Tab-separated table of C-alpha atoms in Angstrom:
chain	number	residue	atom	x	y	z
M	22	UNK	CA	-12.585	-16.686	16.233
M	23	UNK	CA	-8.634	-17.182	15.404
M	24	UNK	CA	-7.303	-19.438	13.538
M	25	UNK	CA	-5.920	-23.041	15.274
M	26	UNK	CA	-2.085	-21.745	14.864
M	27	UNK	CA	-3.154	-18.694	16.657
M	28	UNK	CA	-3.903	-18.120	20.181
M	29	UNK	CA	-6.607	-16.027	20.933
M	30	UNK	CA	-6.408	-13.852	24.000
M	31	UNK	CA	-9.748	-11.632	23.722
M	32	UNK	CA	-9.482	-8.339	24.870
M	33	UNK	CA	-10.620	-7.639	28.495
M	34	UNK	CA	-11.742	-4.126	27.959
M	35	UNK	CA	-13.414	-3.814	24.234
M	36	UNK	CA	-14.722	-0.635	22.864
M	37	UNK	CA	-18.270	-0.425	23.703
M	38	UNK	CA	-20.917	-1.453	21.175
M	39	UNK	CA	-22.592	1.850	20.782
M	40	UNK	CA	-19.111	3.682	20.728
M	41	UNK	CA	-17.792	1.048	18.475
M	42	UNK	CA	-20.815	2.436	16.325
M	43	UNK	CA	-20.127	6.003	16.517
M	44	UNK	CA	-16.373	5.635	15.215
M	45	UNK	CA	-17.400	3.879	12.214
M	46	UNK	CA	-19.716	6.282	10.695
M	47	UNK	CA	-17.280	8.762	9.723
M	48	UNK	CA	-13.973	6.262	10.383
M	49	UNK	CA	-11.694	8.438	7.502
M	50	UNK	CA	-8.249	6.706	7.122
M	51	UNK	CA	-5.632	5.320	9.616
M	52	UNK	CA	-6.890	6.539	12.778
M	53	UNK	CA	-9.750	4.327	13.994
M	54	UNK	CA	-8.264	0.762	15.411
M	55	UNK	CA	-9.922	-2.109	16.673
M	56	UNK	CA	-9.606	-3.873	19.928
M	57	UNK	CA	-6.808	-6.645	19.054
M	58	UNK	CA	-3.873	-7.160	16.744
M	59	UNK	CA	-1.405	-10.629	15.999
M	60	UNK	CA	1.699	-11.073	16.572
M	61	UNK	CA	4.744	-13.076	16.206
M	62	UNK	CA	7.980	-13.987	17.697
M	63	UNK	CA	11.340	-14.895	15.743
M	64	UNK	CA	14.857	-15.327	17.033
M	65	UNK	CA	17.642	-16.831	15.989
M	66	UNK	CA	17.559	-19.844	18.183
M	67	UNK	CA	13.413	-20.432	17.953
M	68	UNK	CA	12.647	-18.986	14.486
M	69	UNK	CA	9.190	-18.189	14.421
M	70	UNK	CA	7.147	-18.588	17.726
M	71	UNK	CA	4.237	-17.875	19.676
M	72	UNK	CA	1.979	-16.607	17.480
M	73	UNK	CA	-1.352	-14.841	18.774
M	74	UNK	CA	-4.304	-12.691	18.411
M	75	UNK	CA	-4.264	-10.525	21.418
M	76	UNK	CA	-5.646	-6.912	23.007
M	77	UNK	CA	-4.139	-3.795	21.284
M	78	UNK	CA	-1.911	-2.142	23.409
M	79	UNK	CA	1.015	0.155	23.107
M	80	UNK	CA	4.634	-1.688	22.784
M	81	UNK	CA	7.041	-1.274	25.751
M	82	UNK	CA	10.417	-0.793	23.912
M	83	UNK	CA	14.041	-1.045	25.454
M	84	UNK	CA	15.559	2.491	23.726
M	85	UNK	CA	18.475	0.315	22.060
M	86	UNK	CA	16.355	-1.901	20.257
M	87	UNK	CA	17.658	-2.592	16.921
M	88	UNK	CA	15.186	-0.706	14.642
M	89	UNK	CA	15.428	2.882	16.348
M	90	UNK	CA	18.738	2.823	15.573
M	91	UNK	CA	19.260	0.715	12.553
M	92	UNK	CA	15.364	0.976	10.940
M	93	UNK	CA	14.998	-2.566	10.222
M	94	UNK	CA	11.696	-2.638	9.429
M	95	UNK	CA	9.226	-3.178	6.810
M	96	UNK	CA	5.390	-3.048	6.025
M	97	UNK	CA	2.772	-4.294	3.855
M	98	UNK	CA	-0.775	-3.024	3.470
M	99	UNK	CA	-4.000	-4.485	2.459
M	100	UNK	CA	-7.930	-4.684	2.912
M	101	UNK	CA	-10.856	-6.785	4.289
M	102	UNK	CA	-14.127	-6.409	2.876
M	103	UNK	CA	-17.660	-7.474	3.901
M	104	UNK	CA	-19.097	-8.871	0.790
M	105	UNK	CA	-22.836	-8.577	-0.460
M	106	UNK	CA	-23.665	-11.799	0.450
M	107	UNK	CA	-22.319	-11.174	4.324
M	108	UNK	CA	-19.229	-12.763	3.657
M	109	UNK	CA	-15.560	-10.997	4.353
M	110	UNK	CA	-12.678	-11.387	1.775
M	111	UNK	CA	-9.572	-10.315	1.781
M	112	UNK	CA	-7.782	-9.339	-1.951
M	113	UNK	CA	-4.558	-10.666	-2.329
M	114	UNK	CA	-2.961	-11.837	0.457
M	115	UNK	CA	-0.639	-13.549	-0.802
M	116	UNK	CA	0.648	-11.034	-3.201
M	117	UNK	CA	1.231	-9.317	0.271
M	118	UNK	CA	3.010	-12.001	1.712
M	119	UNK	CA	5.395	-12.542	-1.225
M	120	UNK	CA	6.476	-8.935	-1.300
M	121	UNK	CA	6.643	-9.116	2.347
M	122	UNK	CA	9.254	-11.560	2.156
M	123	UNK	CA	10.941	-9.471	-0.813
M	124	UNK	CA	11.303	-6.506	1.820
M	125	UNK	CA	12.621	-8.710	4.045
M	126	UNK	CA	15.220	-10.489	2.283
M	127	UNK	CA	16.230	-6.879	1.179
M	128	UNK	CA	16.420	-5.692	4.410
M	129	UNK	CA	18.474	-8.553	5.788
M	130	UNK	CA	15.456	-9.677	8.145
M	131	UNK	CA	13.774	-12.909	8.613
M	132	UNK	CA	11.035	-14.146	5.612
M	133	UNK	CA	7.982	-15.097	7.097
M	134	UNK	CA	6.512	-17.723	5.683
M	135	UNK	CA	3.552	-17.214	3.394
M	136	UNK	CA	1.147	-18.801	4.951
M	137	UNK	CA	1.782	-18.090	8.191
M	138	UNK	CA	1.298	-14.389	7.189
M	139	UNK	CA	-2.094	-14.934	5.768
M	140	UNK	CA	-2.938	-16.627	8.720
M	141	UNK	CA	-2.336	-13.846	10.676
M	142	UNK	CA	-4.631	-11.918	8.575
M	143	UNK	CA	-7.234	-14.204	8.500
M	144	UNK	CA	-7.292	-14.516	12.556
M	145	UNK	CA	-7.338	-10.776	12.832
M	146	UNK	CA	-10.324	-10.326	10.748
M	147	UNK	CA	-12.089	-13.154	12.251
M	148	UNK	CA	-11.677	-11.549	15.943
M	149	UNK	CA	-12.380	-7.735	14.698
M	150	UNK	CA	-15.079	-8.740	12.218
M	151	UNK	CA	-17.590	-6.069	13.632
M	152	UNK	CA	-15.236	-3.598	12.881
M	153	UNK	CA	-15.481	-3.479	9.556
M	154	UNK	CA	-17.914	-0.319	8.459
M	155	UNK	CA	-21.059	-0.777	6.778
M	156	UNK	CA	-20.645	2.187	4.402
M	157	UNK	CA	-20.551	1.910	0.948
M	158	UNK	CA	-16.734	1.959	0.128
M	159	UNK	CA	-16.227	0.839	4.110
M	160	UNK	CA	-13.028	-1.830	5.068
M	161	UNK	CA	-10.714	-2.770	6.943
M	162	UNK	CA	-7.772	-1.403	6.373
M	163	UNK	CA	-4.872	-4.373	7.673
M	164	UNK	CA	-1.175	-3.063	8.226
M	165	UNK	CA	1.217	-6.323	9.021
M	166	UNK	CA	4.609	-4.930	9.688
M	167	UNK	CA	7.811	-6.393	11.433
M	168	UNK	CA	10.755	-4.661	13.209
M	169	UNK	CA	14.299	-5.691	14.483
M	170	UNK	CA	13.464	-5.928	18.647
M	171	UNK	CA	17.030	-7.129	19.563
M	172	UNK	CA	18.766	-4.851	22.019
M	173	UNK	CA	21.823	-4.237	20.681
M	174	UNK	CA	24.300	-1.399	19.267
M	175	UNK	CA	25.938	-2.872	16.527
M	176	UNK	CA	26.180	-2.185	12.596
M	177	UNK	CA	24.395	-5.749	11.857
M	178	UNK	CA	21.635	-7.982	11.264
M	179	UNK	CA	19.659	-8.276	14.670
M	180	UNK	CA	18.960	-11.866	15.847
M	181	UNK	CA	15.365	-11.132	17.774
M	182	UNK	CA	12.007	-9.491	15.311
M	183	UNK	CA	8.346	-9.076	16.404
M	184	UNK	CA	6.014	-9.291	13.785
M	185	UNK	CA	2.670	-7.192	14.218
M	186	UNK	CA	-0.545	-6.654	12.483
M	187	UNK	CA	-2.545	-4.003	13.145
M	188	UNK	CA	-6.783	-3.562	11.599
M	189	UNK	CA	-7.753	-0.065	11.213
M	190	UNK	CA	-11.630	0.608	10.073
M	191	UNK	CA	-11.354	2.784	7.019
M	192	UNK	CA	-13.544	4.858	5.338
M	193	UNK	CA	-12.960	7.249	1.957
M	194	UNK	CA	-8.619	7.562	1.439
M	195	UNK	CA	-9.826	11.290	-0.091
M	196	UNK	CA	-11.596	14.282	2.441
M	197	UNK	CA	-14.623	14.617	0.578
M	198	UNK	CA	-14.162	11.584	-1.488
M	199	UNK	CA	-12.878	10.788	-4.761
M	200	UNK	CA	-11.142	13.567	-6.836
M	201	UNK	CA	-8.444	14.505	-9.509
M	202	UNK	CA	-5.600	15.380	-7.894
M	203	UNK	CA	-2.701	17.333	-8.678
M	204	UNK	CA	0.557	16.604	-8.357
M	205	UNK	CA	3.854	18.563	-7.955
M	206	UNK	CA	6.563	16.913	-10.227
M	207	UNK	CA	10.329	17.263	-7.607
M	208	UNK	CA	13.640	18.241	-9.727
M	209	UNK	CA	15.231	18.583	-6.177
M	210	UNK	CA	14.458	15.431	-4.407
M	211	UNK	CA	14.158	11.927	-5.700
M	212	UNK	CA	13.135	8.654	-3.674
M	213	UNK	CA	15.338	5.710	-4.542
M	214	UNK	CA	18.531	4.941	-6.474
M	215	UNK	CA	19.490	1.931	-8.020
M	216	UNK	CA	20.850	-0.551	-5.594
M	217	UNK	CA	18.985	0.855	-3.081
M	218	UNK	CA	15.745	0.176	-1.263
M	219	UNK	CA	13.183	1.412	-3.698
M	220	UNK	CA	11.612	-1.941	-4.427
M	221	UNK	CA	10.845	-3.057	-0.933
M	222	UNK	CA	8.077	-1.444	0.957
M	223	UNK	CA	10.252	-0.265	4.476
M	224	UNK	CA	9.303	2.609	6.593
M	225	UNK	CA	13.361	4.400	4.757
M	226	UNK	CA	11.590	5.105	1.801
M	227	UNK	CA	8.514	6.843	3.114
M	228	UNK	CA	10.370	9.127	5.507
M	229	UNK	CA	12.934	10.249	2.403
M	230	UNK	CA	9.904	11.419	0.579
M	231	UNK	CA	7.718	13.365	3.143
M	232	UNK	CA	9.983	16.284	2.689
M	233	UNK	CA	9.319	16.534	-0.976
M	234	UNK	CA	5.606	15.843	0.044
M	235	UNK	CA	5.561	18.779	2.181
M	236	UNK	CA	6.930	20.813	-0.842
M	237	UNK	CA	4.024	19.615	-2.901
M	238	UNK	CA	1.318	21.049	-0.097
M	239	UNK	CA	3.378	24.380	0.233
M	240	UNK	CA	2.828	24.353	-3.788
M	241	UNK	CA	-0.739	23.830	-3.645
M	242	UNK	CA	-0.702	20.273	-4.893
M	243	UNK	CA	-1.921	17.182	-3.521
M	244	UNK	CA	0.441	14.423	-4.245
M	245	UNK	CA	4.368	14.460	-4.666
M	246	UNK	CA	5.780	12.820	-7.823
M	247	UNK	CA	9.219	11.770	-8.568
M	248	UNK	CA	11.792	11.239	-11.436
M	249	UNK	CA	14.312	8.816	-11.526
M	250	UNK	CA	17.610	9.538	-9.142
M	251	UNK	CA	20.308	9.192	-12.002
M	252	UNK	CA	19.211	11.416	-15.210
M	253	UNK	CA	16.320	13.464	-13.066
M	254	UNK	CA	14.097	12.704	-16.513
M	255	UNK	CA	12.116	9.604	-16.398
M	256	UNK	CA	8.459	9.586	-14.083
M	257	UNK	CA	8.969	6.975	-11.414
M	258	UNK	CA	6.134	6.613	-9.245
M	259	UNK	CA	4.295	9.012	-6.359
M	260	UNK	CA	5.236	8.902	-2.449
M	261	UNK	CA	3.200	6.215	-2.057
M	262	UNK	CA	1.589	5.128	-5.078
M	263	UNK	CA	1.815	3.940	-8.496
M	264	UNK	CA	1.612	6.014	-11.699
M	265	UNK	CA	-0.010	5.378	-15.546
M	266	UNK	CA	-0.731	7.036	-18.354
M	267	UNK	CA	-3.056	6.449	-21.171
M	268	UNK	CA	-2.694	7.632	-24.857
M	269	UNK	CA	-5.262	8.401	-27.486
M	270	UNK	CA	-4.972	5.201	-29.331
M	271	UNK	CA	-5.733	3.341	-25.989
M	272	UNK	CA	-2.117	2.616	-25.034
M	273	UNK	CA	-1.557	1.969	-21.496
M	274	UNK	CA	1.833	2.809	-20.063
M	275	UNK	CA	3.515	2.428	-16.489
M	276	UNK	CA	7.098	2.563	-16.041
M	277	UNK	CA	8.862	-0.131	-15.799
M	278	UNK	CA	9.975	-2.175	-12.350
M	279	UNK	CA	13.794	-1.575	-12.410
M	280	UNK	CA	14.108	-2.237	-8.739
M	281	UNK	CA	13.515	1.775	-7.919
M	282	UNK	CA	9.741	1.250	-7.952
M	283	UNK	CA	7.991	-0.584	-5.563
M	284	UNK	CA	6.013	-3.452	-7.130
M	285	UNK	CA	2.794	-2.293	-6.285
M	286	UNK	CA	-0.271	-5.458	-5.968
M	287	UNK	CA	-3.268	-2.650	-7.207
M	288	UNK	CA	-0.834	-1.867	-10.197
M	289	UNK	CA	-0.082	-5.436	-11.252
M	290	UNK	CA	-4.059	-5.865	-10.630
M	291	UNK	CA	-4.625	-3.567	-13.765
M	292	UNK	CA	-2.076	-4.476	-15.586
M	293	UNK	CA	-3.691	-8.213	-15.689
M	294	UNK	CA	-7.349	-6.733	-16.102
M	295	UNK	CA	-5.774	-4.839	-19.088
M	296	UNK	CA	-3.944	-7.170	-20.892
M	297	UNK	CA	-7.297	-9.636	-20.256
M	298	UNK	CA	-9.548	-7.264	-22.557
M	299	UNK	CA	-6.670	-7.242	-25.294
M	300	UNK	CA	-5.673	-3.171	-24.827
M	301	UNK	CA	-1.959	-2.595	-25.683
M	302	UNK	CA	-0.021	-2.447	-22.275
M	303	UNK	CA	3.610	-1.166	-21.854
M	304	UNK	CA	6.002	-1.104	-19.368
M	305	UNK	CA	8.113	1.706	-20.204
M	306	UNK	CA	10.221	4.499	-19.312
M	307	UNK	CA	8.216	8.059	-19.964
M	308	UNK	CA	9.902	11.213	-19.833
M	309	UNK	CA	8.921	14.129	-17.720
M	310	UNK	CA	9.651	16.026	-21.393
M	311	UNK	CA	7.275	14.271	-23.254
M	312	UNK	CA	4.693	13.823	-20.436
M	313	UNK	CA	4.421	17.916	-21.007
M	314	UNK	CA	4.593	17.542	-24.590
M	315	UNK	CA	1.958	14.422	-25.170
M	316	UNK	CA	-0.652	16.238	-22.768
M	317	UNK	CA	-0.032	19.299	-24.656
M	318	UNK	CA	-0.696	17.811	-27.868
M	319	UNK	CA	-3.413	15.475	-26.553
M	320	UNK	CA	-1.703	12.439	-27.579
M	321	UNK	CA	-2.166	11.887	-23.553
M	322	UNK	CA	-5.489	11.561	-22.450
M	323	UNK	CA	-5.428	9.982	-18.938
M	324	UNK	CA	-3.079	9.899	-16.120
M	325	UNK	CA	-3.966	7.866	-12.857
M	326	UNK	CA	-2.297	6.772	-9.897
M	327	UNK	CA	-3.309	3.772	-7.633
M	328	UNK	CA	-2.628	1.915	-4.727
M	329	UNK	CA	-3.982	-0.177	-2.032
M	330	UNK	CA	-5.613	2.565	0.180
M	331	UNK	CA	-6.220	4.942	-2.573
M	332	UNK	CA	-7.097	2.030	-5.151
M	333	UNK	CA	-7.122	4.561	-8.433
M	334	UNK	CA	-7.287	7.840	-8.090
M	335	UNK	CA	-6.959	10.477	-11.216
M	336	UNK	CA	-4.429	12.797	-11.998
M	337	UNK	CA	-5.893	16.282	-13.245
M	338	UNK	CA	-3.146	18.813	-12.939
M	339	UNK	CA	0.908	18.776	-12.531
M	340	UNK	CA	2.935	20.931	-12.069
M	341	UNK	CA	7.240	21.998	-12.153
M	342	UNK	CA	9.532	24.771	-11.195
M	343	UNK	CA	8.856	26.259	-14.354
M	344	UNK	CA	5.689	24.363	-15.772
M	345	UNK	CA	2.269	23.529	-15.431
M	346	UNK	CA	-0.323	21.510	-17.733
M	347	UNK	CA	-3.782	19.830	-17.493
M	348	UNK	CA	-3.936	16.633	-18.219
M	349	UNK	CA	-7.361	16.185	-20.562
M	350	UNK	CA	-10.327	17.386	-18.859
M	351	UNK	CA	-8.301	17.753	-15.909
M	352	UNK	CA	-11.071	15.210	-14.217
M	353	UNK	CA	-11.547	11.427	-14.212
M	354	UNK	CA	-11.288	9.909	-17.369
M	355	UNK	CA	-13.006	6.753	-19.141
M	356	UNK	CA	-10.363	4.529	-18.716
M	357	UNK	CA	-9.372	5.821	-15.339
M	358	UNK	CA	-13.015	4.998	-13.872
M	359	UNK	CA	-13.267	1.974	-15.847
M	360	UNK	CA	-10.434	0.441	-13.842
M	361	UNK	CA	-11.708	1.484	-10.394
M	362	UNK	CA	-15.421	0.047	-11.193
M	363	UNK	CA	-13.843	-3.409	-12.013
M	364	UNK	CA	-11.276	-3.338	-9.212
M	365	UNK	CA	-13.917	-2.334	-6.354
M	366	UNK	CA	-16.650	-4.757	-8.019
M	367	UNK	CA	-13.999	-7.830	-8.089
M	368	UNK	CA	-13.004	-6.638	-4.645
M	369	UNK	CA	-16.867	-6.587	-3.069
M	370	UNK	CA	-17.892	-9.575	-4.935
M	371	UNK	CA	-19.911	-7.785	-7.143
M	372	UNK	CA	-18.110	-9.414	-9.903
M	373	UNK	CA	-16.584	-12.289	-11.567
M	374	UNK	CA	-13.189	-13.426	-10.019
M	375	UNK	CA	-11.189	-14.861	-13.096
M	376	UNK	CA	-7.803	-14.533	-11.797
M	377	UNK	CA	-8.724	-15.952	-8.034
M	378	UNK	CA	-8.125	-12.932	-6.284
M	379	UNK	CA	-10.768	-12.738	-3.481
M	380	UNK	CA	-9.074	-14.656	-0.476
M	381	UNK	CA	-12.884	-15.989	1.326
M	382	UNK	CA	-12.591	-16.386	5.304
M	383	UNK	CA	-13.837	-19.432	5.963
């Protein structure tokens, strides 16, 4: 059941066992939800209030609320996963919760306190438990998000938010599972500029780049990437995910977090399992120039991306206006699967936990 902070309010009308059952063998991403979700109150003159675990239900909206017309609002994303020994962890959380507050004090909204928003997580899983799938590679897929309610029009901070997670069973992030992907490098459209948003994770930055995503389809690609908003040179990261590179002599290499990339919690995860087993890590600007020229050469072996739904996923093909090049085998390399084994181990308890990362439900 819910935590003690949170009310619990069980759903009158849950799915069915047996259908239950049915949408988790095949649950894909993002589209199968479970029978509750939590939720919190803040205005100005209660702060935070009344928070509970309660049926899932669609949100009845007055049309000048503050985010339809302001988009004030900002999202985190993270999983829950049964464990061998029965148990359910989550990996993280509070990562999540201090970028959440990063996003928020970016976006001029309220910072929810850190626990608090772990606690919200933690009664979630506890009421949708059965939810989770028993597939290898199964979760549940937990999307806490919070959005300026006050009804208003006005060019300002509103004074009234609702705070909302929502638990989504989740299956493989890939149709037909893991893959190399390509990717289709944009000279035309970039994703954030310095000053702006880039470093919080708010809905803004997600809609700028689905334009340049559709691009990438029309090309035949899978993923968008895209280069820095000021010289168009320097790789930044992918709509929605991360972006390394490894070099023959073992170098690992991400660019660097100059508050246009979001600080992603799967990236800083490798970067701390890299530097732990001594391999030469940099944080550095890389040039779309000499991306072309180091895979050419070979002097680049790997590229990967990663991120909380995808985890790591590798990069076999890119391609430009007036370019294309493989990147090694074009398939997964060494390094690149090396990473996901140790992530998804650490994550399933499968593995030793140096750093503390597994968040146990009690």
């Amino acid at each position: 059941m819910p935590t003690a902070a949170f009310r619990f309010e069980p759903n009158a009308a849950p799915v069915a066992t047996a259908a239950r059952a049915e949408r988790l063998i095949d649950p894909g991403f993002g589209r199968v939800f479970t029978d509750h979700m939590a939720t919190i109150h803040w205005s100005d003159a209660q702060g935070w209030h009344d928070p509970k675990v309660h049926a899932r239900a669609p949100l009845t909206m007055d049309p000048a609320s503050s985010v339809l017309h302001y988009a004030q609002e900002i999202f985190e994303g993270l999983k829950a996963y049964r464990l061998d020994d029965g148990g359910i962890a989550l990996f993280r959380p509070e990562a999540n919760a201090a970028r959440f507050q990063s996003s928020a004090q970016r976006l001029a909204m309220p910072e929810l306190p850190q626990d608090l928003f772990v606690e919200s997580l933690e009664a979630l899983v506890k009421a949708d438990a059965d939810w989770i799938p028993d597939q290898e590679g199964g979760s549940l897929y937990l999307r806490p998000f919070m959005i300026a309610s006050e009804v208003f029009l006005g060019v300002k901070p509103a004074a009234e938010y609702l705070y909302m997670v929502l638990a989504s069973s989740a299956g493989s992030y890939w149709k037909g599972g893991a893959r190399a992907i390509s990717l289709w490098v944009s000279h035309d459209y970039t994703r954030a500029a310095p000053g702006g948003t880039g470093a919080a994770k708010c809905g803004g930055n997600y809609a700028t780049s689905l334009v340049a995503q559709a691009d990438a389809i029309r090309r035949g690609c899978d993923q968008v990437v895209f280069l820095d908003a000021v010289e168009r040179r320097w790789i930044e990261e992918l709509g929605g995910m991360n972006i390394f590179f490894v070099f023959d002599d073992g170098t690992l290499r991400t660019p660097p977090l100059t508050g246009t990339i979001l600080p992603g919690i799967t990236r800083d995860s490798i970067l701390t399992l890299a530097r732990a087993q001594g391999l030469r890590v940099e944080e550095a600007p890389y040039a779309i120039a000499d991306w072309r020229a180091d895979a050419a050469s070979g002097r680049l072996v790997e590229s990967f991306a990663c991120g909380t739904a995808a985890v790591v996923t590798p990069i076999g093909q890119v391609a430009g206006p007036d370019y294309a090049f493989t990147i090694g085998s074009g398939g997964t390399g060494q390094t690149t699967q090396r990473f996901l084994d140790q992530l998804t181990a650490i994550q399933r308890g499968r593995a030793p936990d140096p750093h503390g990362w597994l968040h146990r439900l009690a």
